[in-house]
Short mmCIF file of C-alpha atoms in Angstrom, two decimals:
data_model
loop_
_atom_site.label_atom_id
_atom_site.label_comp_id
_atom_site.label_asym_id
_atom_site.label_seq_id
_atom_site.Cartn_x
_atom_site.Cartn_y
_atom_site.Cartn_z
CA MET Y 1 22.17 25.68 -1.49
CA THR Y 2 19.86 27.24 1.08
CA HIS Y 3 17.58 25.27 3.32
CA ALA Y 4 13.80 25.37 3.10
CA SER Y 5 12.02 26.68 6.17
CA LEU Y 6 10.26 23.32 6.67
CA SER Y 7 13.48 21.31 6.43
CA PRO Y 8 15.04 20.16 9.71
CA GLU Y 9 17.77 22.74 9.18
CA GLY Y 10 15.20 25.49 8.65
CA GLN Y 11 13.19 24.44 11.69
CA ILE Y 12 16.31 24.39 13.87
CA SER Y 13 17.47 27.78 12.61
CA THR Y 14 14.05 29.33 13.21
CA GLY Y 15 13.71 27.71 16.63
CA LEU Y 16 17.14 28.83 17.80
CA HIS Y 17 16.39 32.38 16.67
CA SER Y 18 13.06 32.33 18.54
CA ILE Y 19 14.75 31.49 21.85
CA ASP Y 20 17.84 33.63 21.21
CA CYS Y 21 20.18 30.64 21.37
CA SER Y 22 23.32 30.73 19.24
CA GLN Y 23 24.49 27.83 17.09
CA ARG Y 24 27.53 27.44 19.35
CA GLN Y 25 25.36 27.30 22.46
CA PHE Y 26 23.05 24.76 20.83
CA ALA Y 27 26.01 22.60 19.80
CA GLU Y 28 27.32 22.67 23.39
CA ILE Y 29 23.90 21.76 24.79
CA ALA Y 30 23.57 18.95 22.23
CA ALA Y 31 27.02 17.59 23.13
CA CYS Y 32 26.11 17.72 26.82
CA MET Y 33 22.98 15.69 25.98
CA ASP Y 34 25.08 13.08 24.12
CA ILE Y 35 24.09 14.19 20.63
CA PRO Y 36 27.33 14.06 18.64
CA VAL Y 37 27.27 17.24 16.58
CA SER Y 38 30.07 19.76 16.33
CA GLY Y 39 29.66 23.49 16.05
CA ALA Y 40 31.26 23.28 12.60
CA LEU Y 41 28.75 20.69 11.35
CA LEU Y 42 25.87 22.67 12.81
CA SER Y 43 27.13 25.80 11.06
CA LEU Y 44 27.55 24.02 7.72
CA CYS Y 45 24.07 22.52 7.89
CA LEU Y 46 22.32 25.67 9.06
CA SER Y 47 24.02 27.69 6.33
CA GLY Y 48 22.74 25.27 3.69
CA LYS Y 49 26.12 23.81 2.71
CA ARG Y 50 25.31 20.37 4.10
CA ALA Y 51 22.33 18.50 5.45
CA PHE Y 52 21.95 16.61 8.70
CA THR Y 53 21.59 12.85 8.59
CA PRO Y 54 18.04 11.77 9.42
CA TRP Y 55 19.18 10.49 12.84
CA THR Y 56 20.97 13.73 13.72
CA ALA Y 57 18.07 15.84 12.47
CA GLU Y 58 15.61 13.82 14.58
CA LYS Y 59 17.75 14.15 17.72
CA LEU Y 60 18.37 17.87 17.25
CA LEU Y 61 14.70 18.61 16.53
CA SER Y 62 13.72 16.68 19.64
CA LEU Y 63 16.23 18.63 21.73
CA LEU Y 64 15.04 21.90 20.22
CA SER Y 65 11.47 20.95 21.12
CA GLU Y 66 12.57 20.42 24.72
CA LEU Y 67 14.36 23.79 24.77
CA LEU Y 68 11.24 25.50 23.42
CA ALA Y 69 9.19 23.77 26.13
CA LEU Y 70 11.68 24.96 28.77
CA ARG Y 71 11.29 28.51 27.53
CA ASP Y 72 7.50 28.18 27.79
CA TYR Y 73 7.70 26.52 31.22
CA PHE Y 74 9.88 29.30 32.62
CA LYS Y 75 7.87 32.17 31.12
CA GLY Y 76 9.27 35.53 32.15
CA ILE Y 77 12.53 34.03 33.38
CA PRO Y 78 15.36 34.45 30.88
CA ILE Y 79 17.38 31.28 30.28
CA ASN Y 80 21.11 31.69 29.85
CA TRP Y 81 21.76 29.21 27.03
CA SER Y 82 25.52 29.68 27.41
CA GLY Y 83 25.30 27.88 30.76
CA PHE Y 84 24.90 24.67 28.80
CA GLU Y 85 25.49 22.33 31.76
CA ARG Y 86 22.71 24.03 33.72
CA VAL Y 87 20.45 23.92 30.67
CA CYS Y 88 21.13 20.19 30.36
CA THR Y 89 20.24 19.76 34.03
CA LEU Y 90 16.97 21.62 33.42
CA VAL Y 91 16.17 19.38 30.44
CA VAL Y 92 16.85 16.21 32.43
CA THR Y 93 14.87 17.52 35.42
CA ARG Y 94 11.88 18.25 33.15
CA ARG Y 95 12.17 14.77 31.63
CA VAL Y 96 12.05 13.21 35.10
CA GLU Y 97 9.07 15.39 36.10
CA GLN Y 98 7.21 14.43 32.93
CA ALA Y 99 8.02 10.74 33.40
CA GLY Y 100 6.71 10.93 36.98
CA ALA Y 101 3.51 12.59 35.76
CA ASP Y 102 3.13 9.85 33.12
CA VAL Y 103 3.53 7.14 35.77
CA ASP Y 104 0.99 8.88 38.02
CA ARG Y 105 -1.51 9.11 35.15
CA ALA Y 106 -1.02 5.43 34.30
CA ALA Y 107 -1.41 4.41 37.95
CA ASN Y 108 -4.58 6.52 38.29
CA SER Y 109 -5.96 5.02 35.10
CA LEU Y 110 -5.31 1.49 36.35
CA SER Y 111 -6.85 2.20 39.74
CA LEU Y 112 -9.97 3.64 38.09
CA LYS Y 113 -10.29 0.57 35.87
CA GLY Y 114 -9.73 -1.74 38.84
CA GLY Y 115 -12.39 0.04 40.88
CA ASN Y 116 -15.01 -0.58 38.20
CA GLN Y 117 -14.71 -4.37 38.33
#
């Protein structure tokens, strides 16, 4: 059984290849981010022998999306995916930055609405 390119497994495989991140590195990053997936399960699913549960697929696709965004954010700077603890710190730092930007946008929106009354 092989996975279709649009399946979660196919998307993860393609995404990891695009950022030059190995399955082992991705499993370590996922574990560091509290996503319970072993390297063995990741290997089985990405080779088409098993499929992720919907919850696991959702979490891994979300993490992959964040890793792709990190790659885009740090254009021209290679990311060492094997330094999984540092990668996790980068992901959390970006989450905090984005949350701060969201709060600022909401505050600005409220102040603009309040000024019109």
